[in-house]
PDB file of C-alpha atoms in Angstrom:
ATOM      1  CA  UNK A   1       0.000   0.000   0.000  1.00  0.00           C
ATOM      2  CA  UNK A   2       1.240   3.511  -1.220  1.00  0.00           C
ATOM      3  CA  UNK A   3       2.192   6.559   0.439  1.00  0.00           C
ATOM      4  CA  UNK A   4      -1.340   8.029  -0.658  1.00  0.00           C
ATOM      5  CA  UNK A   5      -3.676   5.019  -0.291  1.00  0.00           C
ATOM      6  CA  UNK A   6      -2.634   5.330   3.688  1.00  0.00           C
ATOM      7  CA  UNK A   7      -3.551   8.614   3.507  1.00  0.00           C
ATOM      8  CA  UNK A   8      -6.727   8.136   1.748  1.00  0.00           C
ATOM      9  CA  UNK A   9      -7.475   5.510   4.401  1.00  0.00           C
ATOM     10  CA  UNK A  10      -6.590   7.577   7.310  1.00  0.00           C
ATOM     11  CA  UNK A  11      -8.765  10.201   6.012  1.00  0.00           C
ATOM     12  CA  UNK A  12     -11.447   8.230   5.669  1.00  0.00           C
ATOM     13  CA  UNK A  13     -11.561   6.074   8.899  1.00  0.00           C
ATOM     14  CA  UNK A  14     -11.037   9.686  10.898  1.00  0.00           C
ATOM     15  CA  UNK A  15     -14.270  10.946   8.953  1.00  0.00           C
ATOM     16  CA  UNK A  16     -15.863   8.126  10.129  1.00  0.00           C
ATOM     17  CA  UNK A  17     -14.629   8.088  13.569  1.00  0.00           C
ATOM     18  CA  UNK A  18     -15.696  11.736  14.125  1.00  0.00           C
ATOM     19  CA  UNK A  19     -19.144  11.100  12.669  1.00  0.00           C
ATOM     20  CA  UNK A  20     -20.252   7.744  14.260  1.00  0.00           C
ATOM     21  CA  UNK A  21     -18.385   8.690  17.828  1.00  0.00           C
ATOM     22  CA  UNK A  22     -21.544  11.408  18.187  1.00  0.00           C
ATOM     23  CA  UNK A  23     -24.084   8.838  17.744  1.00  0.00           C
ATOM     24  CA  UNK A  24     -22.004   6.359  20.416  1.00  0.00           C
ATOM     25  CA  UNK A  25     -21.751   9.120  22.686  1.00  0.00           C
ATOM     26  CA  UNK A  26     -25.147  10.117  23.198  1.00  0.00           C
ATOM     27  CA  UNK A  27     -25.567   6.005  23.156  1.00  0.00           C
ATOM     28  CA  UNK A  28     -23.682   6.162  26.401  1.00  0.00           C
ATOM     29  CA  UNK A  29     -25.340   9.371  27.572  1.00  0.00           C
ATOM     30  CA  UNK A  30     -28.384   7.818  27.359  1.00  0.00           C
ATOM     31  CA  UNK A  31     -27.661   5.121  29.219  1.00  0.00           C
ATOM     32  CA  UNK A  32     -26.576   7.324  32.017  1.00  0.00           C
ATOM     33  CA  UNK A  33     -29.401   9.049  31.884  1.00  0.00           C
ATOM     34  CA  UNK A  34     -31.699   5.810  32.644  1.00  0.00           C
ATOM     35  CA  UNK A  35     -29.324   4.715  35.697  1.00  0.00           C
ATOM     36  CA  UNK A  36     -29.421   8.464  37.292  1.00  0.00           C
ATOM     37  CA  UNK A  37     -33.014   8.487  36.717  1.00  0.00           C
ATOM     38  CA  UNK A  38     -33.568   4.708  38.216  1.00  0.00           C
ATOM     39  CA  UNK A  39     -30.890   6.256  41.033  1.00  0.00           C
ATOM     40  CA  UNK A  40     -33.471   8.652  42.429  1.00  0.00           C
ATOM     41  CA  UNK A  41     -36.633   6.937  41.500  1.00  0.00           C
ATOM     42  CA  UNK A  42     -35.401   3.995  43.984  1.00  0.00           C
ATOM     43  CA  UNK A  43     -34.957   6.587  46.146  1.00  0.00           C
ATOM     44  CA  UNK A  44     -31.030   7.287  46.799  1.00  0.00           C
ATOM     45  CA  UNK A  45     -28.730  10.343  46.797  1.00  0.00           C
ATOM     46  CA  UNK A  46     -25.865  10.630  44.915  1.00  0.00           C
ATOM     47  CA  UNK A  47     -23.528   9.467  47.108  1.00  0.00           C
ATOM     48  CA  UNK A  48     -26.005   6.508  47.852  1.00  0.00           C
ATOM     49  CA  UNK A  49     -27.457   7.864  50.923  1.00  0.00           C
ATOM     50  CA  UNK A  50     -31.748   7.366  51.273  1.00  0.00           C
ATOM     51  CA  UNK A  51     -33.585  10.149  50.318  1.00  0.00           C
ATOM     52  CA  UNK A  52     -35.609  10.079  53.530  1.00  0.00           C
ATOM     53  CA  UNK A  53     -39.616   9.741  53.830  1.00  0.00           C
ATOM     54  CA  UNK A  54     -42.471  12.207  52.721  1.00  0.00           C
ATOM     55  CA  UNK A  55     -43.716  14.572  55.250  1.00  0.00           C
ATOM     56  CA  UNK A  56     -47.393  13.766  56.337  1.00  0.00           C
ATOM     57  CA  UNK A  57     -48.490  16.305  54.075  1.00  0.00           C
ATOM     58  CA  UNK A  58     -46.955  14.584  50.616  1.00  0.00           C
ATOM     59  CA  UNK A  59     -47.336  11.207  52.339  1.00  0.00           C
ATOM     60  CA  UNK A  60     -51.209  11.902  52.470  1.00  0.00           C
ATOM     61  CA  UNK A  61     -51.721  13.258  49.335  1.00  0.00           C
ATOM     62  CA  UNK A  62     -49.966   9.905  47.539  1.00  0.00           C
ATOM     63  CA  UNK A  63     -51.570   8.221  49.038  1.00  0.00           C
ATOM     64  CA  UNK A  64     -54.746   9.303  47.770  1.00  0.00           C
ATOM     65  CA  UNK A  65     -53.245   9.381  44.123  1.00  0.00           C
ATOM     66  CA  UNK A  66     -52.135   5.450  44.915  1.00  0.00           C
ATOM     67  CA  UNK A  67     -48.426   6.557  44.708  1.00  0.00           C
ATOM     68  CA  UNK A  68     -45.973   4.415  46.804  1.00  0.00           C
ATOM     69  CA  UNK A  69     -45.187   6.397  50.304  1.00  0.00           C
ATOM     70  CA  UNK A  70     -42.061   3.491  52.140  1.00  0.00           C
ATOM     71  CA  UNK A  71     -39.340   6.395  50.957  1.00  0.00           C
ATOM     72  CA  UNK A  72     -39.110   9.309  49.061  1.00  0.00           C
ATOM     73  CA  UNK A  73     -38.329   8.725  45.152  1.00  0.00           C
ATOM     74  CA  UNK A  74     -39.315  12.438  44.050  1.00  0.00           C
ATOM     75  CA  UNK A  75     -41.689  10.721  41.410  1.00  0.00           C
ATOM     76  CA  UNK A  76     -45.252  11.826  41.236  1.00  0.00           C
ATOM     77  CA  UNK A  77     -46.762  12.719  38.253  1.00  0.00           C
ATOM     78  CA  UNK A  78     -43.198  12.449  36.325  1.00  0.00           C
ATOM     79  CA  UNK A  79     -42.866  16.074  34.870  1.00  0.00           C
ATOM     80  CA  UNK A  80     -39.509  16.424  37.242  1.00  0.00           C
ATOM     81  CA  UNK A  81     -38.211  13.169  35.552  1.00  0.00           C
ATOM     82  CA  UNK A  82     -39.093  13.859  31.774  1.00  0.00           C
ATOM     83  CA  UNK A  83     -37.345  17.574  31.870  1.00  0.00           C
ATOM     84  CA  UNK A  84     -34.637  15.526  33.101  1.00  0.00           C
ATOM     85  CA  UNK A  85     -33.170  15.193  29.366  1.00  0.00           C
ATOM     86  CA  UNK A  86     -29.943  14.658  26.985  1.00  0.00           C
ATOM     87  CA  UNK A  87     -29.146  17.448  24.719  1.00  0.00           C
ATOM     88  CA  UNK A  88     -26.465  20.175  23.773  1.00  0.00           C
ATOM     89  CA  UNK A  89     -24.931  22.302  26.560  1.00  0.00           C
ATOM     90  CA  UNK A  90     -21.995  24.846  24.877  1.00  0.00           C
ATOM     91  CA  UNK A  91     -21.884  22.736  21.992  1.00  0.00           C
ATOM     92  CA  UNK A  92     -21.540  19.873  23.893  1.00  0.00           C
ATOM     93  CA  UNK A  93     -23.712  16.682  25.112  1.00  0.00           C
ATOM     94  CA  UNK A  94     -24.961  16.868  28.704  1.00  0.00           C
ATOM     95  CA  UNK A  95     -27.834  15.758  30.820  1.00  0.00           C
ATOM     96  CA  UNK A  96     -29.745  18.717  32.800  1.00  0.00           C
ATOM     97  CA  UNK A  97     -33.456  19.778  33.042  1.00  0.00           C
ATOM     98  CA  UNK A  98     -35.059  21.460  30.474  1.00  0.00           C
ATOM     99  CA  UNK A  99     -36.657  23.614  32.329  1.00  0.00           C
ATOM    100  CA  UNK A 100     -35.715  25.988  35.413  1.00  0.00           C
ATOM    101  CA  UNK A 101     -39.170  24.879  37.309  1.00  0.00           C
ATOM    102  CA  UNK A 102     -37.147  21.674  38.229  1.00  0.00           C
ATOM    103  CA  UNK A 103     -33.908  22.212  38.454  1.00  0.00           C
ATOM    104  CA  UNK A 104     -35.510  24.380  41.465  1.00  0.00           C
ATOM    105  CA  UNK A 105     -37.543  21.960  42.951  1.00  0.00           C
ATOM    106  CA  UNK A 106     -34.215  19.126  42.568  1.00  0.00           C
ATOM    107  CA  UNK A 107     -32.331  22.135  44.317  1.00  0.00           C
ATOM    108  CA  UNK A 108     -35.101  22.079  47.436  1.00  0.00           C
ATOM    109  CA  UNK A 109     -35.379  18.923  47.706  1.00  0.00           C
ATOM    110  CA  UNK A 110     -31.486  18.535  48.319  1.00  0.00           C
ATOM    111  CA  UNK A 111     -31.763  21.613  50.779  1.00  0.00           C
ATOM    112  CA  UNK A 112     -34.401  19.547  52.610  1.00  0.00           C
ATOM    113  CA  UNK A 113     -32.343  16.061  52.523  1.00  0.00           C
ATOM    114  CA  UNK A 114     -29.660  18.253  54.291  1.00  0.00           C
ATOM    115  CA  UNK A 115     -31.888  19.978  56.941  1.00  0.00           C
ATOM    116  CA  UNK A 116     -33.599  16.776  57.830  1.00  0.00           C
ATOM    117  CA  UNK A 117     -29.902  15.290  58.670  1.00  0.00           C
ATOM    118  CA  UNK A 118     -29.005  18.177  60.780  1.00  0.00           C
ATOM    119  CA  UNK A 119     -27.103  19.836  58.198  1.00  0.00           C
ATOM    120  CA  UNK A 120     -28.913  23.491  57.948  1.00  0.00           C
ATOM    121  CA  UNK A 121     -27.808  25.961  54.936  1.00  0.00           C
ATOM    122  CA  UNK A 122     -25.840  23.030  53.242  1.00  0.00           C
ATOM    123  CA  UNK A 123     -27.392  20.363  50.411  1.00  0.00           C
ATOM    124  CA  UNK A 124     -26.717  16.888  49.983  1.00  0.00           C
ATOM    125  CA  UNK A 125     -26.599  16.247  46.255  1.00  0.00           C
ATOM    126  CA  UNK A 126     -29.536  13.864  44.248  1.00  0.00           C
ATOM    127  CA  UNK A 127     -29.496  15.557  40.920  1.00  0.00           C
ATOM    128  CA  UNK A 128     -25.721  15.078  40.497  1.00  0.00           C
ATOM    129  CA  UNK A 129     -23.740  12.503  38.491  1.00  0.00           C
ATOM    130  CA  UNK A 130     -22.684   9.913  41.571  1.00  0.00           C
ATOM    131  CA  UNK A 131     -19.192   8.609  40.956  1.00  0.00           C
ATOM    132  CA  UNK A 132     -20.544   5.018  40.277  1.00  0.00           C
ATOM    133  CA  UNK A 133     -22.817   6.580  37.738  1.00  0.00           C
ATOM    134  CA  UNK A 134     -19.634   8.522  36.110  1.00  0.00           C
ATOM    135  CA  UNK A 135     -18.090   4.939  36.196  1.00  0.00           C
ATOM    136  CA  UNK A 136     -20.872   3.229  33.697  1.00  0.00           C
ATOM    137  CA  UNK A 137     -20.745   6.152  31.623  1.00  0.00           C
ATOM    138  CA  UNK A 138     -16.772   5.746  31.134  1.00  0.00           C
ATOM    139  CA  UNK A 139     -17.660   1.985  30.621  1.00  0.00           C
ATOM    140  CA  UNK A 140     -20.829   2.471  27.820  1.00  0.00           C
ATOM    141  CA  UNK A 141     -18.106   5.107  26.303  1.00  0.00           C
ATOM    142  CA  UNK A 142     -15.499   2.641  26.581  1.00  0.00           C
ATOM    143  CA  UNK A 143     -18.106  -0.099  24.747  1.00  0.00           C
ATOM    144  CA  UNK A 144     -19.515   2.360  22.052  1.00  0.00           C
ATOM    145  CA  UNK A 145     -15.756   3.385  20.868  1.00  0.00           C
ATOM    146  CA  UNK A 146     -14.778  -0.175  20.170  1.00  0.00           C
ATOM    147  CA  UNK A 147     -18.654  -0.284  18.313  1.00  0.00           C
ATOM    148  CA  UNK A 148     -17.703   2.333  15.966  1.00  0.00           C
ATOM    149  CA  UNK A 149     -13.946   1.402  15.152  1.00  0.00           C
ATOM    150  CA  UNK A 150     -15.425  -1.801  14.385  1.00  0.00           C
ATOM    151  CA  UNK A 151     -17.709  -0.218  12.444  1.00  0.00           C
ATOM    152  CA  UNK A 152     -15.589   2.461  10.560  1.00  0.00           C
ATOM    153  CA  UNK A 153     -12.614  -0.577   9.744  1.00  0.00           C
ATOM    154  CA  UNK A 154     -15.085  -2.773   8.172  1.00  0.00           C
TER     155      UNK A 154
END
């Protein structure tokens, strides 16, 4: 193989590379998204602490919409969860909420997890990447860059 044929190669398996690693990526992102999600719907912090129980009030109220009430999974009529969403932060992919209205309510109900261990003016993170979660990300990422090489040398 020439001089130019490598090059020609080259060229073509970094196009490819640079235009199937987007489509891998938000593969992975994706599946991050699911495990935070499934994270806080079980009812765990970020750093895998419980999220506590609902105050009488909330506790009440699901119960009269048939909602579970053992722990708090922040998961009602699932508006919090679906602005919970992939998409393009700076020109880059990210996961954040799509609109304000939640990111708000996420930010309370850390404040609250906090107070309710003692820990006044502080927040104990839920809506945060946990470090586990960062590590199945790195590993789908990991999965879906051997996917496209595979894909871009055949």
């Amino acid at each position: 193989m020439g001089t130019k044929e490598l090059k020609n190669k080259l060229k073509k398996l970094n196009t490819c590379l640079s235009d199937e690693s987007k489509e891998g990526y938000l593969t992975a992102l994706n599946t991050l998204l699911f495990v935070f999600k499934e994270r806080i719907k079980n009812g765990y912090g970020a750093a895998g602490e419980d999220l506590g129980v609902y105050v009488s009030y909330w506790k009440k109220i699901r119960e009269d919409k048939g909602k579970q009430t053992q722990y708090k999974d922040l998961f009602f009529n699932g508006d919090l969860f679906r602005s919970i969403q992939t998409g393009t932060s700076e020109g880059r992919q990210a996961i954040g909420f799509l609109l304000d209205k939640y990111r708000i309510i996420m930010r309370g109900q850390e404040s609250q997890l906090a107070a309710s261990k003692g820990l006044i003016g502080e927040s104990i993170a839920i809506g945060k990447i946990s470090k586990e979660e960062i590590d199945i990300l790195k590993d789908e990422i990991n999965k879906q860059i051997n996917i496209t090489i595979d894909k871009c040398l055949n």
